[in-house]
Coordinates of C-alpha atoms and ligand atoms in Angstrom, one line a residue:
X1 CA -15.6 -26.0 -16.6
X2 CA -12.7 -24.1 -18.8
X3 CA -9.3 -25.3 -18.3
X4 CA -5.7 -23.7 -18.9
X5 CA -2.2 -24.0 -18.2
X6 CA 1.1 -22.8 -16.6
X7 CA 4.9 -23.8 -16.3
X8 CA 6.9 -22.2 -13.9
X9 CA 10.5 -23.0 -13.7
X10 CA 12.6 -21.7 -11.5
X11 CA 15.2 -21.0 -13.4
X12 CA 13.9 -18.0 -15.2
X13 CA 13.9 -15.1 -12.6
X14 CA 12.0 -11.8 -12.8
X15 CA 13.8 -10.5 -9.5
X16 CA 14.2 -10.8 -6.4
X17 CA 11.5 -9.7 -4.0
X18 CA 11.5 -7.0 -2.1
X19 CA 9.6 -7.2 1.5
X20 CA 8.3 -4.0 1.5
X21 CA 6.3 -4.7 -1.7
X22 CA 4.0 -5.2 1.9
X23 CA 3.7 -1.8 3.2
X24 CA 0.9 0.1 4.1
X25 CA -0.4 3.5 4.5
X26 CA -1.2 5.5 7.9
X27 CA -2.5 8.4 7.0
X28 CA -4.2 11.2 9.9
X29 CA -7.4 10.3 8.1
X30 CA -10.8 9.5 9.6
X31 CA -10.7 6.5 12.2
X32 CA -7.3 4.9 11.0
X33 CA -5.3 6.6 13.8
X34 CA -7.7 8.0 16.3
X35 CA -10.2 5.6 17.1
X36 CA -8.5 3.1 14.8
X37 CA -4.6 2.2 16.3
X38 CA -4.8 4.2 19.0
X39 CA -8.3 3.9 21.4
X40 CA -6.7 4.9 25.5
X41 CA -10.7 4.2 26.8
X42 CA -11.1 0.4 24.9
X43 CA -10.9 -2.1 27.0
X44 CA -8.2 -4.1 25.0
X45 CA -6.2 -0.8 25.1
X46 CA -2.1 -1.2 26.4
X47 CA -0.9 1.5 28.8
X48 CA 0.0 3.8 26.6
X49 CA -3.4 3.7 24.8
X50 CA -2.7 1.6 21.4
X51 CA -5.4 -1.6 21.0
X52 CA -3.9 -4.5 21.4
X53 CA -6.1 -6.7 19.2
X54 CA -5.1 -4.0 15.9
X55 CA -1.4 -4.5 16.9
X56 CA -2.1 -8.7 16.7
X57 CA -3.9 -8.0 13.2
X58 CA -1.4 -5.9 11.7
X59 CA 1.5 -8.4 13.1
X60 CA -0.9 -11.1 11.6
X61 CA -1.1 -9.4 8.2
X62 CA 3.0 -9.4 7.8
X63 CA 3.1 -5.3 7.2
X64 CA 6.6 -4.1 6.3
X65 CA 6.6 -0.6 6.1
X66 CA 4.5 2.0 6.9
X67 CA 4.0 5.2 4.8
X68 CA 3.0 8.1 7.2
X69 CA 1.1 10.6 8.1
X70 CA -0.6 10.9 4.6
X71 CA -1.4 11.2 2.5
X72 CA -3.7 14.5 1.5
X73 CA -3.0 15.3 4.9
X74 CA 0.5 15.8 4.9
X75 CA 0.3 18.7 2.6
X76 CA -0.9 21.0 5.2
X77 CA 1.0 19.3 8.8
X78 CA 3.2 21.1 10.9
X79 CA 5.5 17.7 12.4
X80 CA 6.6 19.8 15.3
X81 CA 2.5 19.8 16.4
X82 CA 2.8 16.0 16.8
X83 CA 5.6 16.0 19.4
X84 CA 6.2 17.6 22.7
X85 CA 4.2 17.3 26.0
X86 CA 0.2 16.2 24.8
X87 CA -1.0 19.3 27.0
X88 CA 1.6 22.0 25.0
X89 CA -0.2 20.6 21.4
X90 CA -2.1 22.5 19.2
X91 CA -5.6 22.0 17.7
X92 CA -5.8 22.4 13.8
X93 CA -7.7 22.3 11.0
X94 CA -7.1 19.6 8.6
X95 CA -8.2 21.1 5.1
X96 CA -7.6 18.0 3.3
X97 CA -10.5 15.8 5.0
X98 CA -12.4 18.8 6.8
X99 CA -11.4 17.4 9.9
X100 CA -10.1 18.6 13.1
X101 CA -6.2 17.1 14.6
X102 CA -6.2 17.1 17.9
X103 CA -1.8 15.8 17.2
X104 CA -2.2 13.7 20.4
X105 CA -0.8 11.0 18.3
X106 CA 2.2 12.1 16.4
X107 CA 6.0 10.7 15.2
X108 CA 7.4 9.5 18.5
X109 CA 4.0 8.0 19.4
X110 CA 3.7 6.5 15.7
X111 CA 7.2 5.4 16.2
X112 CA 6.6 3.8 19.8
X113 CA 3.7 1.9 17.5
X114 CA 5.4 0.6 14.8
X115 CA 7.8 -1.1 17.4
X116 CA 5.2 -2.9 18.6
X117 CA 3.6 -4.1 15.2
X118 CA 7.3 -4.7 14.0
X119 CA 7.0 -2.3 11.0
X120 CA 9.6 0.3 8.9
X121 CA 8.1 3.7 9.2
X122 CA 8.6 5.2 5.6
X123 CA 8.3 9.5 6.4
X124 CA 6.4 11.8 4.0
X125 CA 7.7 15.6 4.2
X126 CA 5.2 18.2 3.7
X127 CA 6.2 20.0 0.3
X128 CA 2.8 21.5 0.0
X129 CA 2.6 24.4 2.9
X130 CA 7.0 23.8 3.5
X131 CA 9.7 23.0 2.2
X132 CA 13.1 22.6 2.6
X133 CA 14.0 24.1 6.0
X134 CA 11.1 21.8 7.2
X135 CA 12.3 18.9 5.6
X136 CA 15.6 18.9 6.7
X137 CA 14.1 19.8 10.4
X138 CA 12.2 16.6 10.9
X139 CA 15.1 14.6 9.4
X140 CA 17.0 16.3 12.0
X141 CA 14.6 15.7 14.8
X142 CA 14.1 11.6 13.2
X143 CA 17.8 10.9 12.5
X144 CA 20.4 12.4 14.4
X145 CA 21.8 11.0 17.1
X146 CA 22.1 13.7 19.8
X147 CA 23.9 17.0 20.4
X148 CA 21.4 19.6 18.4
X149 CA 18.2 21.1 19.5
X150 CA 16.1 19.6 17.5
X151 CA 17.9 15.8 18.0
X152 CA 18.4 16.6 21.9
X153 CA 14.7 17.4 22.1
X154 CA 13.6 13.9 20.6
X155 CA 15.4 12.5 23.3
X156 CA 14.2 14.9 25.6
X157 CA 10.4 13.6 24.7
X158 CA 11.3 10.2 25.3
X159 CA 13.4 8.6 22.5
X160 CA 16.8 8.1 22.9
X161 CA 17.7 6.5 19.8
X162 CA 17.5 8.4 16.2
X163 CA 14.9 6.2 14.5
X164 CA 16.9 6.5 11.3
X165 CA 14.2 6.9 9.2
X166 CA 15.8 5.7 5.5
X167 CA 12.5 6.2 3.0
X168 CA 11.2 9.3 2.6
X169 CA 8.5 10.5 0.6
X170 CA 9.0 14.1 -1.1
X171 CA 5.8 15.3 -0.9
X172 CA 2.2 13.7 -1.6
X173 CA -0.2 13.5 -4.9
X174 CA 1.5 16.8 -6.0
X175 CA -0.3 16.6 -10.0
X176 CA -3.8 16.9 -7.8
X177 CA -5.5 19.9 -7.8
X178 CA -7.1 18.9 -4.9
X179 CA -3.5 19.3 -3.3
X180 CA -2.3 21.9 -1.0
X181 CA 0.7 23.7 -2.5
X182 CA -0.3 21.7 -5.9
X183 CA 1.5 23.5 -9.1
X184 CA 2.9 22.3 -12.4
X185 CA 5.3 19.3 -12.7
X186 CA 8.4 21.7 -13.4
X187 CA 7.4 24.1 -10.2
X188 CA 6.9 20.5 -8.2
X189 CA 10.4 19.6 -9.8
X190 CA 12.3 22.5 -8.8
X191 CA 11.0 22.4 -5.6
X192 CA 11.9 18.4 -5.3
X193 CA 15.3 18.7 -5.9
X194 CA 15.6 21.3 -3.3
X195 CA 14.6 19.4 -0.7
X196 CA 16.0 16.3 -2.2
X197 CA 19.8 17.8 -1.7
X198 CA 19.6 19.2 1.1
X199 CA 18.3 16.1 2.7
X200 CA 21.1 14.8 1.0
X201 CA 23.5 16.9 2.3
X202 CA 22.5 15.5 5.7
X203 CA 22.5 12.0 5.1
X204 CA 23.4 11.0 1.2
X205 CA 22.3 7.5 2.1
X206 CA 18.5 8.3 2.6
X207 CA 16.1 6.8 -0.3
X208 CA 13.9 9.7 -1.6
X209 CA 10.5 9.1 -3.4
X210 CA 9.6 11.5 -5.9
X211 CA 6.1 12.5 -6.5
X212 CA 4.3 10.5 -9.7
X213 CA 0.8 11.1 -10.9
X214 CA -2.3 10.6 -8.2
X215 CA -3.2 8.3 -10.9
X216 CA -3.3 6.8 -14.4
X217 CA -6.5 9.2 -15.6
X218 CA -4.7 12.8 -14.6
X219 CA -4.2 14.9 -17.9
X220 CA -0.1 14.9 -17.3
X221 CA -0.3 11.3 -17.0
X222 CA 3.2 10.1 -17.6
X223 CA 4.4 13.8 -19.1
X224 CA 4.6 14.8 -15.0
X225 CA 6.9 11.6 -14.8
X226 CA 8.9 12.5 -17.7
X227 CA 9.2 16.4 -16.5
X228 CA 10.1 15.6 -13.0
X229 CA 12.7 12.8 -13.6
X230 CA 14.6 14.9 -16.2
X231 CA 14.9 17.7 -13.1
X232 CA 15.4 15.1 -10.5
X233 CA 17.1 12.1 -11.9
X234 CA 20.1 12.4 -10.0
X235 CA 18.3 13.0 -7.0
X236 CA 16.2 10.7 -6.1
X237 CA 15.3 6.6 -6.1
X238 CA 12.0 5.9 -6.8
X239 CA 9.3 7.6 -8.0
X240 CA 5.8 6.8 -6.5
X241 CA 2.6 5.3 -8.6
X242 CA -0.9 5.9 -7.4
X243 CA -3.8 3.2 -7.8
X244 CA -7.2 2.7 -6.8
X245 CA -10.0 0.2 -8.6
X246 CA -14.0 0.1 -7.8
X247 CA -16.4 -1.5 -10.3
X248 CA -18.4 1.1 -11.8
X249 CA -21.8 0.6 -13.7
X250 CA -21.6 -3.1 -12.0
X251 CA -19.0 -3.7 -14.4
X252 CA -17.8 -6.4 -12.8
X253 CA -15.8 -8.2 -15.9
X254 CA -13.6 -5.0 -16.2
X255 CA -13.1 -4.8 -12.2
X256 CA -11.7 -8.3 -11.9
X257 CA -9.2 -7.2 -14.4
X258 CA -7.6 -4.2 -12.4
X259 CA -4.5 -6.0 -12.7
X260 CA -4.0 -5.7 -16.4
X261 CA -4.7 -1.8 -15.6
X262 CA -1.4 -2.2 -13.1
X263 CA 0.1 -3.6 -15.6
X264 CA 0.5 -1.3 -17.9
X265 CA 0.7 1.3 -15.6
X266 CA 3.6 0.0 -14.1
X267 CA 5.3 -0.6 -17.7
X268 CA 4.0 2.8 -18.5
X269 CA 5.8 4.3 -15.7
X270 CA 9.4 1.9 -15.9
X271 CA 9.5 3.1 -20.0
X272 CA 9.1 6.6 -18.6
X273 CA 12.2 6.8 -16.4
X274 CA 14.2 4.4 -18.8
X275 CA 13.7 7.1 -21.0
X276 CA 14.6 10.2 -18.8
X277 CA 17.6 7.5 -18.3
X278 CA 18.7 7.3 -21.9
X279 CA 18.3 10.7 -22.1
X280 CA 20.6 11.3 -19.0
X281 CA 23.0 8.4 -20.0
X282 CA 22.8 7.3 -16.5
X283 CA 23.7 4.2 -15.0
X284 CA 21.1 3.9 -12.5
X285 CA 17.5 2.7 -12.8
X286 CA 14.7 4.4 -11.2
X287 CA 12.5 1.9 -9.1
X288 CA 8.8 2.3 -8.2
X289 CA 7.5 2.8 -4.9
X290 CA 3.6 1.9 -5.5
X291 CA 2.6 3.9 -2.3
X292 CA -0.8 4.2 -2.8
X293 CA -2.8 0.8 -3.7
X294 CA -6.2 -0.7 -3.2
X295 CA -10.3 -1.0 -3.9
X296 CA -11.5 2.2 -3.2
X297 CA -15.3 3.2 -3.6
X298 CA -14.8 6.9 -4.5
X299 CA -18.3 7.0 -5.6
X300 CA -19.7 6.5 -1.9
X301 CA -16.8 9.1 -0.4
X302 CA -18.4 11.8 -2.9
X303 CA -22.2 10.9 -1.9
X304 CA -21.9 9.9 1.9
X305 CA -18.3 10.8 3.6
X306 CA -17.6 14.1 2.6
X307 CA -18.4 17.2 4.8
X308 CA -18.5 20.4 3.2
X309 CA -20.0 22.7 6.2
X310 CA -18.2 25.8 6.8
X311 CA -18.4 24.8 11.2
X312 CA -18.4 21.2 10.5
X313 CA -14.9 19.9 11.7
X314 CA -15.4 17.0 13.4
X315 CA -12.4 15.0 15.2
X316 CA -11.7 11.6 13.4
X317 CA -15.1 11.4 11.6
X318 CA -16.0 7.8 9.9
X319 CA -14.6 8.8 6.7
X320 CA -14.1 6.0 3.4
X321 CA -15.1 3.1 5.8
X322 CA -16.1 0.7 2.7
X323 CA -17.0 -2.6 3.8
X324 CA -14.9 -5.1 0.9
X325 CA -16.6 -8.2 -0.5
X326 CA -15.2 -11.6 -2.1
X327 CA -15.2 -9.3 -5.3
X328 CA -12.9 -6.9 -3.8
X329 CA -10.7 -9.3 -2.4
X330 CA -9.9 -11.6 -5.7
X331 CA -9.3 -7.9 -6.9
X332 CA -6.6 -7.4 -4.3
X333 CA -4.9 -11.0 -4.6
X334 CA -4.7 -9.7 -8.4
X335 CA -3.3 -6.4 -8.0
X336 CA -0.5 -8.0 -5.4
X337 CA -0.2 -10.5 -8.6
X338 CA 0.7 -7.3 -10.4
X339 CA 3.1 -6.1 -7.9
X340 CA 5.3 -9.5 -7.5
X341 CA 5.1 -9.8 -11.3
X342 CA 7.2 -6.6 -11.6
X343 CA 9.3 -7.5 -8.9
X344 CA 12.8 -6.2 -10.9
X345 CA 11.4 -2.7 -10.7
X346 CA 8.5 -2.0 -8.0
X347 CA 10.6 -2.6 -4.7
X348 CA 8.1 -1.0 -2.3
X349 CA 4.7 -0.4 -2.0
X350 CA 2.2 0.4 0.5
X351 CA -1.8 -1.0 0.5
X352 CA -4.1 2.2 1.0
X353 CA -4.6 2.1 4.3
X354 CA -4.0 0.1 7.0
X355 CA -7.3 0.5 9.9
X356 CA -10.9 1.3 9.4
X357 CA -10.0 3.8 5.9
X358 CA -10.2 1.5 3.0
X359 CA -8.8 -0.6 5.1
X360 CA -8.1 -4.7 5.6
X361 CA -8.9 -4.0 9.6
X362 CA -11.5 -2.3 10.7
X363 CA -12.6 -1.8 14.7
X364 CA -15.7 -0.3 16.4
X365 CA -15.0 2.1 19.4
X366 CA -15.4 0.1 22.8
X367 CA -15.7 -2.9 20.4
X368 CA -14.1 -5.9 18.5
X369 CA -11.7 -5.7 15.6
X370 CA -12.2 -8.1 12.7
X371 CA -10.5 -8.9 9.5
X372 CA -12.0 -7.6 6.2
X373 CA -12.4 -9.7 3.4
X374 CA -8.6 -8.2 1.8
X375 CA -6.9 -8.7 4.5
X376 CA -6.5 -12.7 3.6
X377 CA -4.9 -12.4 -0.3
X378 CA -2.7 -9.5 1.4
X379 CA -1.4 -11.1 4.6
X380 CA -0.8 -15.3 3.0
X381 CA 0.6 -13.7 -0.1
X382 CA 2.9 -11.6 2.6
X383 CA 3.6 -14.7 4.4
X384 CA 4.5 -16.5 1.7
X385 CA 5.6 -15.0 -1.0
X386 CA 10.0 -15.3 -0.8
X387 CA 12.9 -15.2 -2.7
X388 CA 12.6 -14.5 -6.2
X389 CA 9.6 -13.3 -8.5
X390 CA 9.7 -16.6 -11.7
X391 CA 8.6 -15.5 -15.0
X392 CA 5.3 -18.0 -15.9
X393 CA 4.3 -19.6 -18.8
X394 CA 0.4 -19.1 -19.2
X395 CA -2.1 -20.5 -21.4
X396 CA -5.7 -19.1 -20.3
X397 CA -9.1 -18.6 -22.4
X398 CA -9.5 -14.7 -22.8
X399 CA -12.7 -12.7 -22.5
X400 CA -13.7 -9.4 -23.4
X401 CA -13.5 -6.4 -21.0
X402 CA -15.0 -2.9 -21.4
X403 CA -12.2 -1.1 -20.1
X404 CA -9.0 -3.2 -21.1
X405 CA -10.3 -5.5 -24.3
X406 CA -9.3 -9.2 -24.5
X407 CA -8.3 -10.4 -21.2
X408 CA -6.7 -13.4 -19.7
X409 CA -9.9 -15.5 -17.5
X410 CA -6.8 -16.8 -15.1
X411 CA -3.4 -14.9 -13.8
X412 CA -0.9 -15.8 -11.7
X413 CA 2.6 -15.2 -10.6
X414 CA 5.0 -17.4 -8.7
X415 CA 7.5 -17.0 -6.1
X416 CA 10.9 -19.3 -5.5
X417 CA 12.9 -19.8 -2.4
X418 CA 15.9 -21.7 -3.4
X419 CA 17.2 -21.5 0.3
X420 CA 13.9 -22.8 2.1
X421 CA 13.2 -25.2 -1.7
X422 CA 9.6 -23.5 -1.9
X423 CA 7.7 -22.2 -4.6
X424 CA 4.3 -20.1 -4.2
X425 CA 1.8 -19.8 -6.9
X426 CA -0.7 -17.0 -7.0
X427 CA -3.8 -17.3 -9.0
X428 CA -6.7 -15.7 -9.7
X429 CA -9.7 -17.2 -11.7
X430 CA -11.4 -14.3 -13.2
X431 CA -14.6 -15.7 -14.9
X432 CA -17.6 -14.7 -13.2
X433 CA -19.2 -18.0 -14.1
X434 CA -16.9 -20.7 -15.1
X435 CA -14.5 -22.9 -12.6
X436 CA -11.3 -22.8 -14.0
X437 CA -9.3 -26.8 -14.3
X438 CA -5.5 -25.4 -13.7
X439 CA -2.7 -27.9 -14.7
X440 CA 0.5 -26.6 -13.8
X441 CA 3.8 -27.5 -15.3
X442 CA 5.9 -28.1 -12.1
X443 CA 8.4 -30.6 -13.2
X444 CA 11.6 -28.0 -13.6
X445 CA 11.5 -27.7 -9.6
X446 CA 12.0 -31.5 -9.3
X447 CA 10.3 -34.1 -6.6
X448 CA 7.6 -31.6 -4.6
X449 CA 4.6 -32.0 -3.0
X450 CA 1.4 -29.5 -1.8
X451 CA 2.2 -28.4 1.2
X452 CA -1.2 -26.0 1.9
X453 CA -3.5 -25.0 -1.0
X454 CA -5.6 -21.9 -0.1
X455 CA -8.9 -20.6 -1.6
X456 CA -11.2 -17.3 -1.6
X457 CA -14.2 -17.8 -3.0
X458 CA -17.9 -17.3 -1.8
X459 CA -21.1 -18.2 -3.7
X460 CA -21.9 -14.2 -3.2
X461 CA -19.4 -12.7 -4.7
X462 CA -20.6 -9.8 -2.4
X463 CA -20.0 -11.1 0.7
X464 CA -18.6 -9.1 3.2
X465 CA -17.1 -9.6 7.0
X466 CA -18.9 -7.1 9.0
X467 CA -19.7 -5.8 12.6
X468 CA -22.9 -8.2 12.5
X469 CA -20.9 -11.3 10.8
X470 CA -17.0 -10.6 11.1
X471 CA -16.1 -14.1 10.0
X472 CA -18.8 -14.3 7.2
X473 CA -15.7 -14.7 4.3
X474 CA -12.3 -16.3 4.9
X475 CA -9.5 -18.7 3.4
X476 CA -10.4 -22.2 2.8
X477 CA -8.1 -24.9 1.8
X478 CA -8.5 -26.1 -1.5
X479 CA -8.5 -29.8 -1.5
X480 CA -9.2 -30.2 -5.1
X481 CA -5.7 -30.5 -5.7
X482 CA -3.5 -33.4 -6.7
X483 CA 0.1 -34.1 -8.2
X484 CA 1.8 -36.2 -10.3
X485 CA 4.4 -36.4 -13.4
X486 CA 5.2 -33.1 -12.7
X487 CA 1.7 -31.9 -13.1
X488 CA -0.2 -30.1 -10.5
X489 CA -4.1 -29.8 -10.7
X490 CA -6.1 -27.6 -9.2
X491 CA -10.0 -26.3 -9.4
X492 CA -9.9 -22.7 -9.8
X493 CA -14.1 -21.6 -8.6
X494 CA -15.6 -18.5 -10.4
X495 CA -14.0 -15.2 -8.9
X496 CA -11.8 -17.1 -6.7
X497 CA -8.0 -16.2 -5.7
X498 CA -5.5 -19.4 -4.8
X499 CA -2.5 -19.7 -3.1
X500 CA -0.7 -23.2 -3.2
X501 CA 2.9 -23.7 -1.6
X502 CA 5.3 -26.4 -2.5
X503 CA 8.2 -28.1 -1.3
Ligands
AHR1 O1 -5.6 7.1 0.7 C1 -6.6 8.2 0.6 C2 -6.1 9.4 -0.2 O2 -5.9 9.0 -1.6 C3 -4.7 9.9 0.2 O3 -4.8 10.8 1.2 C4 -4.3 10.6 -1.1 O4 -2.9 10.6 -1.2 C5 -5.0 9.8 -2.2 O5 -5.6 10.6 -3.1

């Protein structure tokens, strides 16, 4: 047993939290739409062909906003094929994922959806195949109230109010070569700002998402942030980060410390537009929308998902269905560590994705839905996590990673609500052998007791929730707990994640 410490007081405030730091991601993408929300032959299916048991998950995992409809895919969709009488829709290739779109489901249907899992829909514009007329087209069609064509015919396919739509995404993963439309960061710029006003023009109150890097390992790393802020400064609010973690070599010391990697990223990327902002001598900051986040095993997508053939276009295919283990999950808690911890400047962000694509729910056709082991850190810290991001105190033992050097065995983060008087800590114990004995400082929030103390932990830390065993991992309370003199105590297991609420 290794022990270390923490002091959170609440008066020393990172930020204040943003709820759609719990978004996800819907992207036209294997089973996560077709097949995945939307199944008109289950047996748990509503009238209008959405699975009821997906809409209790995703109400049960406390999703704000949605991104949608990719995403790769977005780079080569037509909106207008998406809405309009089902019979009148076309078929089309989708060259991102070498799939077929029937467009059975499209905005107004995705919209009718999110009502009934009580999410934002946050809209990505295609800037890889369109541009500007298009953009401005479906924010017509999304936005305006009535009296055009294109606002009279939302209405006239079924939706009478504009869903004023206020975050949109300029484009996707734009750096990628794998990207329709993909060019350099000035060309991507250019064309940014372009859209960027004349969405304006329409609606000056919208909050546009600029494109940053697919991820931390591209060449322009951080030079296509600096380029594209110095063009679109003015334009724009956020600009997006890209992240996605898998233990390679069976590494598993480096993959437990993803966060750090978020870390930096995420200071990597706020120093970046601080600096197109000195430059600029602006007086706003630009935020972080961290759109794309998760465990992903890219490995298995290159040797089992992918389909190359030339007459292979299958409809919804079972594409980057990985099954998550207890690993995966203490990964996740971490990452959302990551996220609350930069509270002041990442103020949305969207888990990569939502059903049966690296996903936290995952169904089978004519058959149950279950819970995958990430959907528990995602949905309690969702639930719980209020008010304002605290800066911690930590004292942890270190150890030595491949990829990041001397890291911290424990990290946490902790969340105040002065109106409700509770605090959340957030913990992860890292160590893939020791328990971790946790005294916490908590006398600066005054008299409090445990209200719930929540662990994830498995002797296997690959364990997984499957088809076979859907209930094989979950949250169990941590009764190793106790308080007293302003000190909490807690037992940490190996490769564990903790959630403990006060009052
Ligand atoms: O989430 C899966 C894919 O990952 C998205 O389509 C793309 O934006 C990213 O590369």
């Amino acid at each position: 047993m290794i022990s270390a410490n923490l002091t959170v007081d609440p008066h020393f405030v990172v930020g204040p939290i943003n709820r759609r730091l719990f978004g996800s991601f819907v992207e036209h993408l294997g089973r996560c739409v077709y097949d995945g929300i939307y199944e008109p032959s289950h047996p748990d299916a509503d009238k209008e062909g959405y699975r009821r048991d997906v809409i209790a998950l995703v109400k049960e995992l406390g999703v704000s906003t949605i991104r949608y409809p990719g995403g790769n895919f977005v780079s080569g969709y037509r909106w207008e094929d998406g809405v309009g009488p089902r019979e009148n829709r076309p078929r089309r290739l989708d060259l991102a994922w070498h799939s077929t779109e029937t467009n059975e489901i499209g905005l107004d249907e995705f919209a009718k959806w999110l009502k009934k899992v009580g999410s934002e829909l946050m809209y990505a514009v295609n800037l890889g195949t369109r541009g500007v007329q298009e953009a401005l087209d479906v924010l017509e069609y999304t936005n305006i109230r009535s009296g055009t064509t294109l606002s009279e015919q939302r209405i006239a396919n079924g939706a009478f109010e504009p869903y004023d739509i206020r975050m949109w995404c300029l484009g996707n993963e734009m750096d990628g070569p794998w990207q329709l439309g993909h060019g350099t960061p000035d060309e991507y710029a250019k064309l940014a700002v372009k859209t960027a006003r004349a969405m304006r023009q329409l609606d000056p109150t919208l909050e546009l998402v600029v494109c940053g890097s697919s991820n931390a390992q591209m060449p322009l790393f951080a030079n296509w942030e600096r380029v594209v802020l110095a063009e679109a400064y003015d334009e724009v609010d956020y600009i997006s980060c890209h992240a996605y973690y898998e233990p390679r070599d069976g590494d598993y010391a480096s993959f437990l410390a993803s966060a750090v990697n978020m870390d930096r990223f995420i200071d990597s990327i706020v120093a970046t537009a601080d600096h197109v902002k000195a430059v600029h001598g602006s007086q706003k900051s630009i935020n972080i929308s961290f759109d794309e986040w998760n465990v992903w095993y890219h490995s298995r997508y290159a040797e089992v998902d992918r389909i190359t053939g030339i007459d292979d276009w299958p409809v919804a295919p079972r594409l980057l269905e990985d099954a998550y283990s207890v690993a995966d999950a203490v990964v996740v808690g971490g990452l959302l560590i990551s996220l609350l911890r930069h509270a002041d400047r990442v103020k949305s962000a969207s888990l990569a994705q939502l059903v049966n694509v690296i996903a936290p729910i995952m169904t089978e056709p004519g058959g149950p839905a279950w819970r995958q082991t990430t959907f528990f850190p995602f949905a309690l810290t969702s639930r719980l996590a209020r008010g304002v991001t605290l800066e911690l105190k930590l004292e942890s033992p270190t150890y030595e990673t491949a990829l990041y050097g001397e890291v911290s065995v424990v990290d946490a983060v902790a969340t105040h609500d002065a109106g409700m008087g509770d605090t959340a800590i957030f913990m992860v114990n890292r160590s893939l052998t020791e328990a971790v004995e946790l005294a916490v400082d908590v006398s600066n929030l005054g008299q409090v007791y445990v209200v719930d103390a929540q662990t994830l932990h498995d002797d296997d830390i690959h364990a997984k929730n499957t088809l076979d065993d859907p209930e094989r991992v979950g949250l169990k309370p941590n009764t190793s707990h106790s308080i007293g003199d302003g000190t909490l105590r807690i037992t940490l297991p190996p490769v564990s994640w903790t959630a403990v609420t006060l009052r």
